[in-house]
Coordinates of C-alpha atoms and ligand atoms in Angstrom, one line a residue:
M1 CA -44.5 99.0 -88.3
T2 CA -43.8 99.1 -84.5
V3 CA -44.7 96.8 -81.7
A4 CA -44.8 98.0 -78.1
S5 CA -42.0 95.7 -76.9
E6 CA -38.9 96.2 -74.9
K7 CA -37.4 93.4 -76.9
L8 CA -35.4 94.6 -79.9
L9 CA -35.8 91.2 -81.6
M10 CA -39.6 91.4 -81.5
R11 CA -39.4 94.9 -82.9
A12 CA -37.2 93.9 -85.8
L13 CA -39.5 90.9 -86.5
A14 CA -42.5 93.3 -86.7
G15 CA -40.7 95.2 -89.4
E16 CA -39.1 98.0 -87.5
T17 CA -35.8 99.5 -88.8
L18 CA -33.6 99.9 -85.7
P19 CA -30.5 102.0 -85.2
T20 CA -28.7 98.9 -83.8
P21 CA -29.8 95.5 -84.9
P22 CA -30.6 92.9 -82.3
I23 CA -28.1 90.0 -82.1
W24 CA -28.2 86.3 -81.4
M25 CA -26.1 83.4 -82.8
M26 CA -27.0 80.0 -84.1
R27 CA -25.7 77.3 -81.7
Q28 CA -24.9 80.1 -79.2
A29 CA -25.1 77.5 -76.5
G30 CA -22.5 75.0 -77.5
R31 CA -19.1 73.3 -77.2
Y32 CA -17.1 76.5 -77.7
L33 CA -18.2 77.5 -74.2
P34 CA -16.5 75.9 -71.2
E35 CA -19.7 76.3 -69.1
Y36 CA -21.6 74.4 -71.8
R37 CA -19.1 71.6 -71.7
A38 CA -19.3 71.4 -67.9
T39 CA -23.2 71.2 -68.0
R40 CA -23.1 68.6 -70.8
A41 CA -20.8 66.4 -68.8
E42 CA -23.1 66.7 -65.8
A43 CA -26.0 65.6 -68.0
G44 CA -24.0 62.7 -69.4
D45 CA -24.5 63.2 -73.1
F46 CA -26.1 65.5 -75.6
L47 CA -29.5 63.9 -75.8
S48 CA -29.8 63.6 -72.0
L49 CA -29.0 67.3 -71.9
C50 CA -31.8 68.0 -74.4
Y51 CA -34.4 66.1 -72.3
N52 CA -33.2 67.4 -68.9
S53 CA -35.4 70.6 -68.7
D54 CA -33.4 72.2 -65.9
L55 CA -30.0 71.7 -67.5
A56 CA -31.3 72.5 -71.0
A57 CA -32.6 75.8 -69.6
E58 CA -29.3 76.4 -67.9
V59 CA -27.3 76.0 -71.1
T60 CA -29.8 78.2 -72.9
L61 CA -29.2 80.9 -70.3
Q62 CA -25.4 80.6 -70.3
P63 CA -24.7 82.7 -73.5
I64 CA -27.3 85.3 -72.3
R65 CA -25.4 85.8 -69.1
R66 CA -22.0 85.8 -70.7
Y67 CA -22.8 88.1 -73.7
G68 CA -26.2 89.7 -73.2
F69 CA -27.6 88.5 -76.6
D70 CA -31.0 90.0 -77.5
A71 CA -32.5 86.5 -77.9
A72 CA -32.2 83.1 -76.4
I73 CA -32.9 80.0 -78.5
L74 CA -34.3 77.0 -76.8
F75 CA -31.7 74.2 -76.3
A76 CA -32.9 71.1 -78.2
D77 CA -32.3 69.5 -81.6
I78 CA -34.2 69.2 -84.8
L79 CA -33.9 65.4 -84.6
L80 CA -36.1 65.1 -81.5
I81 CA -39.2 65.0 -83.7
P82 CA -38.1 61.8 -85.5
E83 CA -37.5 60.2 -82.1
A84 CA -40.9 61.4 -80.9
L85 CA -42.4 59.8 -84.0
G86 CA -40.8 56.5 -83.0
A87 CA -37.4 56.5 -84.8
D88 CA -34.3 55.4 -82.8
L89 CA -31.8 58.3 -82.4
W90 CA -28.3 58.4 -81.0
F91 CA -25.2 60.5 -81.4
V92 CA -21.7 59.1 -82.2
T93 CA -19.0 61.3 -80.7
G94 CA -17.0 63.1 -83.4
E95 CA -19.3 61.9 -86.1
G96 CA -22.9 63.1 -85.5
P97 CA -26.4 61.7 -85.4
R98 CA -27.5 58.2 -86.3
L99 CA -31.2 57.2 -86.7
S100 CA -33.1 54.0 -87.7
T101 CA -34.0 54.5 -91.4
I102 CA -37.2 55.0 -93.3
T103 CA -36.9 53.5 -96.7
S104 CA -40.0 51.4 -97.3
D105 CA -43.8 51.5 -96.7
A106 CA -43.3 49.1 -93.8
D107 CA -40.9 51.5 -92.1
F108 CA -43.3 54.4 -92.6
A109 CA -46.2 52.4 -91.2
K110 CA -44.4 52.0 -87.9
L111 CA -44.3 55.8 -87.2
K112 CA -46.6 57.4 -84.7
G113 CA -49.2 60.0 -85.7
P114 CA -48.6 63.8 -85.6
D115 CA -50.6 64.2 -82.4
D116 CA -48.8 61.4 -80.6
V117 CA -45.5 63.3 -80.2
H118 CA -46.3 65.4 -77.1
D119 CA -45.6 62.8 -74.3
H120 CA -42.1 62.4 -75.7
L121 CA -41.5 66.1 -76.2
A122 CA -43.0 67.2 -72.8
P123 CA -39.5 67.9 -71.3
I124 CA -38.9 70.4 -74.2
Y125 CA -42.1 72.2 -73.4
E126 CA -41.0 72.3 -69.8
T127 CA -37.6 73.9 -70.8
V128 CA -39.6 76.6 -72.6
R129 CA -41.7 77.3 -69.6
I130 CA -38.6 77.6 -67.3
L131 CA -37.0 79.9 -69.8
S132 CA -40.0 82.2 -70.2
R133 CA -39.9 82.7 -66.4
E134 CA -36.1 83.1 -66.1
L135 CA -35.0 85.2 -69.1
P136 CA -34.3 88.9 -68.6
K137 CA -37.2 91.1 -69.7
E138 CA -35.3 92.4 -72.7
T139 CA -34.4 89.0 -74.1
A140 CA -36.7 87.3 -76.6
L141 CA -37.3 83.5 -76.5
I142 CA -37.0 81.6 -79.8
G143 CA -38.4 78.1 -80.3
F144 CA -37.6 76.0 -83.3
A145 CA -38.0 72.9 -85.4
G146 CA -36.3 71.4 -88.4
A147 CA -38.2 71.8 -91.7
P148 CA -39.7 68.6 -93.1
W149 CA -37.2 68.2 -96.0
T150 CA -34.1 68.6 -93.7
V151 CA -35.5 66.2 -91.1
A152 CA -36.6 63.7 -93.7
T153 CA -33.0 63.6 -95.1
Y154 CA -31.8 62.4 -91.7
M155 CA -34.7 59.9 -91.3
I156 CA -34.2 58.4 -94.7
A157 CA -30.4 58.1 -94.7
G158 CA -30.1 57.4 -90.9
R159 CA -27.4 60.0 -90.7
G160 CA -26.1 63.3 -92.1
T161 CA -25.2 63.0 -95.8
P162 CA -23.1 65.4 -97.9
D163 CA -25.5 65.5 -100.9
Q164 CA -28.8 64.2 -99.3
G165 CA -28.5 61.4 -101.9
P166 CA -30.7 58.8 -100.1
A167 CA -33.5 61.3 -99.7
H168 CA -33.4 62.3 -103.4
A169 CA -33.3 58.6 -104.3
L170 CA -36.4 57.8 -102.2
M171 CA -38.2 60.9 -103.7
A172 CA -37.6 59.4 -107.2
E173 CA -38.1 55.7 -106.5
N174 CA -41.0 55.7 -104.0
T175 CA -42.6 59.1 -104.3
A176 CA -45.7 57.9 -102.4
V177 CA -43.8 57.0 -99.2
F178 CA -41.5 60.1 -99.5
D179 CA -44.6 62.3 -99.8
A180 CA -46.3 60.6 -96.9
L181 CA -43.2 61.1 -94.7
M182 CA -43.1 64.8 -95.7
E183 CA -46.7 65.2 -94.8
R184 CA -46.3 63.4 -91.4
L185 CA -43.4 65.7 -90.6
T186 CA -45.3 68.8 -91.7
L187 CA -48.2 67.9 -89.4
A188 CA -46.0 66.9 -86.5
T189 CA -44.0 70.1 -86.8
I190 CA -47.2 72.2 -86.6
E191 CA -48.2 70.4 -83.4
Y192 CA -44.6 70.7 -81.9
L193 CA -44.2 74.4 -82.7
S194 CA -47.7 75.2 -81.5
M195 CA -46.9 73.7 -78.1
Q196 CA -43.6 75.6 -77.9
I197 CA -45.6 78.8 -78.5
Q198 CA -48.2 77.8 -75.9
A199 CA -45.4 77.2 -73.4
G200 CA -43.9 80.6 -74.0
A201 CA -41.8 80.8 -77.2
E202 CA -42.3 84.3 -78.6
T203 CA -41.2 83.5 -82.1
V204 CA -40.2 80.2 -83.8
K205 CA -37.6 79.4 -86.5
L206 CA -37.9 76.7 -89.1
F207 CA -34.4 75.3 -90.0
D208 CA -34.2 74.0 -93.5
S209 CA -30.5 73.3 -93.5
W210 CA -30.5 71.3 -96.7
A211 CA -32.9 73.4 -98.7
G212 CA -30.0 74.2 -101.1
S213 CA -30.0 70.7 -102.5
L214 CA -33.6 71.2 -103.8
K215 CA -33.8 72.8 -107.2
G216 CA -36.6 74.2 -109.3
A217 CA -40.0 72.4 -108.9
A218 CA -38.5 70.3 -106.1
F219 CA -37.6 73.4 -104.1
E220 CA -41.2 74.7 -104.5
K221 CA -42.8 71.4 -103.6
Y222 CA -40.5 70.3 -100.7
A223 CA -39.1 73.5 -99.2
L224 CA -41.5 76.3 -100.0
Q225 CA -44.8 74.5 -99.8
P226 CA -44.2 72.8 -96.4
A227 CA -43.0 76.1 -94.9
K228 CA -46.1 77.7 -96.2
T229 CA -48.4 75.0 -94.8
I230 CA -46.6 75.1 -91.4
I231 CA -46.6 78.9 -91.2
S232 CA -50.3 79.3 -92.2
A233 CA -51.4 76.7 -89.6
L234 CA -49.4 78.4 -86.9
K235 CA -50.7 81.9 -87.9
A236 CA -54.3 80.6 -87.7
R237 CA -53.6 79.4 -84.1
H238 CA -51.2 82.2 -83.0
P239 CA -51.8 85.2 -85.2
D240 CA -49.4 87.5 -83.3
V241 CA -46.4 85.2 -83.2
P242 CA -43.7 86.0 -85.9
I243 CA -42.0 83.2 -87.7
I244 CA -38.4 83.0 -89.1
A245 CA -37.7 80.7 -92.1
F246 CA -34.2 79.5 -92.9
P247 CA -34.0 77.9 -96.3
R248 CA -30.2 77.6 -96.1
E249 CA -28.3 77.9 -99.4
A250 CA -31.5 78.6 -101.3
G251 CA -29.6 81.2 -103.4
E252 CA -32.1 82.9 -105.7
G253 CA -34.8 80.9 -103.9
Y254 CA -34.5 83.5 -101.1
I255 CA -36.2 86.0 -103.4
G256 CA -39.9 86.1 -102.6
F257 CA -39.6 83.3 -100.0
A258 CA -41.1 85.4 -97.2
K259 CA -44.0 86.6 -99.3
A260 CA -44.7 83.1 -100.7
T261 CA -44.6 81.4 -97.3
G262 CA -45.9 84.1 -95.0
A263 CA -42.7 84.1 -93.0
D264 CA -42.0 87.4 -91.1
C265 CA -38.2 87.0 -91.5
V266 CA -35.9 85.1 -93.7
A267 CA -32.5 83.9 -92.3
L268 CA -29.6 84.2 -94.7
D269 CA -26.6 81.9 -94.9
N270 CA -23.3 83.4 -95.9
S271 CA -23.3 82.2 -99.5
V272 CA -25.3 85.3 -100.4
S273 CA -23.7 88.8 -100.1
A274 CA -25.4 91.2 -97.7
T275 CA -25.6 93.9 -100.4
W276 CA -27.4 91.5 -102.8
A277 CA -29.8 90.4 -100.0
A278 CA -30.5 93.9 -98.9
E279 CA -31.7 94.7 -102.4
N280 CA -33.5 91.4 -103.3
V281 CA -34.7 90.0 -100.0
Q282 CA -34.8 92.7 -97.3
K283 CA -37.1 94.7 -99.6
D284 CA -39.9 92.4 -98.5
G285 CA -39.2 92.6 -94.7
C286 CA -36.9 91.5 -92.0
V287 CA -33.8 89.5 -92.7
Q288 CA -31.4 87.7 -90.3
G289 CA -27.7 87.1 -90.8
N290 CA -25.2 86.6 -92.2
L291 CA -21.6 86.6 -90.9
A292 CA -19.5 83.6 -91.8
S293 CA -19.0 81.4 -88.7
R294 CA -15.2 81.1 -89.5
H295 CA -14.8 84.7 -88.2
M296 CA -15.6 83.3 -84.7
V297 CA -12.4 81.2 -85.1
T298 CA -10.1 83.7 -86.8
G299 CA -11.2 87.0 -85.3
G300 CA -9.2 90.1 -85.8
Q301 CA -9.7 93.0 -88.3
D302 CA -11.4 90.7 -90.8
L303 CA -14.1 90.0 -88.3
I304 CA -14.6 93.7 -87.5
D305 CA -14.6 94.8 -91.2
E306 CA -17.0 92.1 -92.3
T307 CA -19.4 92.7 -89.3
R308 CA -19.5 96.4 -90.1
A309 CA -20.1 95.7 -93.8
I310 CA -23.1 93.5 -92.9
V311 CA -24.6 96.0 -90.5
E312 CA -24.1 98.8 -93.1
A313 CA -25.6 96.8 -95.9
F314 CA -28.8 96.1 -94.0
R315 CA -29.0 99.5 -92.2
N316 CA -32.0 100.8 -94.1
G317 CA -34.5 98.0 -93.2
P318 CA -35.4 95.5 -90.5
H319 CA -32.4 93.3 -89.6
I320 CA -31.3 90.8 -87.0
F321 CA -27.6 90.2 -86.8
N322 CA -26.6 86.6 -86.8
L323 CA -24.1 84.2 -88.3
G324 CA -24.8 82.4 -91.6
H325 CA -24.7 79.0 -89.9
G326 CA -24.0 77.7 -86.4
I327 CA -20.9 78.7 -84.4
T328 CA -18.3 75.8 -84.5
P329 CA -16.7 74.1 -81.4
D330 CA -13.2 75.6 -82.3
A331 CA -14.5 79.2 -82.0
D332 CA -12.8 81.6 -79.5
P333 CA -15.4 83.0 -77.0
D334 CA -13.5 86.3 -77.1
N335 CA -14.3 86.7 -80.9
V336 CA -18.0 86.5 -80.0
A337 CA -17.6 89.4 -77.6
L338 CA -15.7 91.3 -80.3
M339 CA -18.5 90.7 -82.9
I340 CA -21.2 92.0 -80.4
E341 CA -19.1 95.0 -79.5
T342 CA -18.6 95.8 -83.2
V343 CA -22.3 95.5 -84.0
R344 CA -23.4 97.6 -81.1
S345 CA -20.9 100.4 -81.8
A346 CA -21.3 100.4 -85.6
Ligands
CP3_1 O1 -28.9 77.1 -82.1 C1 -29.0 76.7 -80.9 O2 -28.1 76.9 -80.1 C2 -30.2 75.9 -80.5 C3 -30.0 74.5 -80.4 C4 -29.8 73.7 -81.7 C5 -28.9 72.6 -81.7 N1 -29.0 72.0 -83.0 C6 -28.0 72.1 -80.7 C7 -27.0 71.1 -81.0 C8 -30.4 73.8 -82.9 C9 -31.3 74.9 -83.4 C10 -29.9 72.8 -83.7 C11 -30.4 72.6 -85.1 C12 -29.9 71.4 -85.8 N2 -29.5 70.2 -85.4 C13 -29.8 71.5 -87.3 C14 -30.2 72.6 -88.2 C15 -29.2 73.7 -88.1 C16 -27.9 73.4 -88.7 O3 -26.9 73.4 -88.0 O4 -27.9 73.2 -89.9 C17 -29.3 70.2 -87.6 C18 -29.0 69.8 -89.1 C19 -29.2 69.4 -86.5 C20 -28.7 68.0 -86.4 C21 -27.5 67.8 -85.6 N3 -27.4 68.0 -84.2 C22 -26.3 67.5 -86.1 C23 -25.9 67.2 -87.5 C24 -25.4 67.5 -85.0 C25 -24.0 67.0 -84.9 C26 -23.1 68.0 -85.5 C27 -22.3 68.6 -84.4 O5 -22.2 69.9 -84.5 O6 -21.8 67.9 -83.6 C28 -26.1 67.9 -83.8 C29 -25.6 68.0 -82.5 C30 -25.9 69.3 -81.8 N4 -27.1 70.0 -81.8 C31 -25.0 70.0 -80.9 C32 -25.7 71.1 -80.4 C33 -25.2 72.1 -79.4 C34 -23.6 69.5 -80.5 C35 -23.8 68.4 -79.5 C36 -22.8 68.2 -78.5 O7 -22.7 68.9 -77.5 O8 -22.0 67.3 -78.7

């Protein structure tokens, strides 16, 4: 399949096998870049940066200017949806996010409805509008949201957790309120992503960072089903907008995930090998990934060899080059340039 687009990312998402894969990087605007740290200081803190449309657009553009990535990802966070639903949210430096918790029917009853999120999220839609005006014509604009399960894990525990224990506990002990929260997040996410698309996002990505802790029937019910519901609602409203799903660490759950959910592309973490994924996942369509983020810290010949191996493994089908997870703050910006050069000359 081909789409008439100058944007390589859109062509790969439409299923085209390209001689050189388009490239972008999760967390490409972030603390490893001095220009990001300067703009974040100007904004005051991370959340103020997310809600300042001009500065959020500026940090989104910084890695495009520096490296010429094929796509820009909206600068925001998956935890803005809980805040829009009425949860308190703050970030503790060096530790991560904190939220007011949802553990009872009474906590759930205080949340706003799925259509009530837009006032709070208006600055995010404005960032998208600025970006769709300012990006170079060859650069695609990616919107995103967290998947319901991943967002629910933070809302239930009030923070990031190594094993998502509090969310699994609520699922078992008060299934009704857990399911109600999942449904509220599913509906709010449809509204949020739909507005990002209306504002100019050309594709959207659903981040299910903790999908790997769901097994068997729970994976089907709480990772696959919500993705399917969100994707089919978005496809009904915006039939031509491709969607990327990222059920991180799904392992064998990656097999058939695109077909079952309607996703146009599945993003792979680096726990699966590229050769395995080429055979088992890319056979159904576009894949994205999957260089380990640590190469952006360590660089050198290992980075070159591993980058080439990934490009080679996915060469016979549609592929978007990316990391398997976000780039870390200790990464060396020169290693990012080396990765891009290696992909484009492979
Ligand atoms: O990829 C991008 O560049 C787009 C922007 C983006 C951010 N977070 C910016 C950010 C996206 C897509 C996210 C997604 C996100 N946020 C996820 C899912 C993807 C993943 O990484 O698994 C999750 C789980 C979150 C929640 C979150 N936000 C955590 C746990 C943290 C703290 C951890 C950390 O790295 O400090 C954040 C903060 C955050 N989100 C930063 C950035 C650039 C760092 C904030 C800073 O400048 O201090």
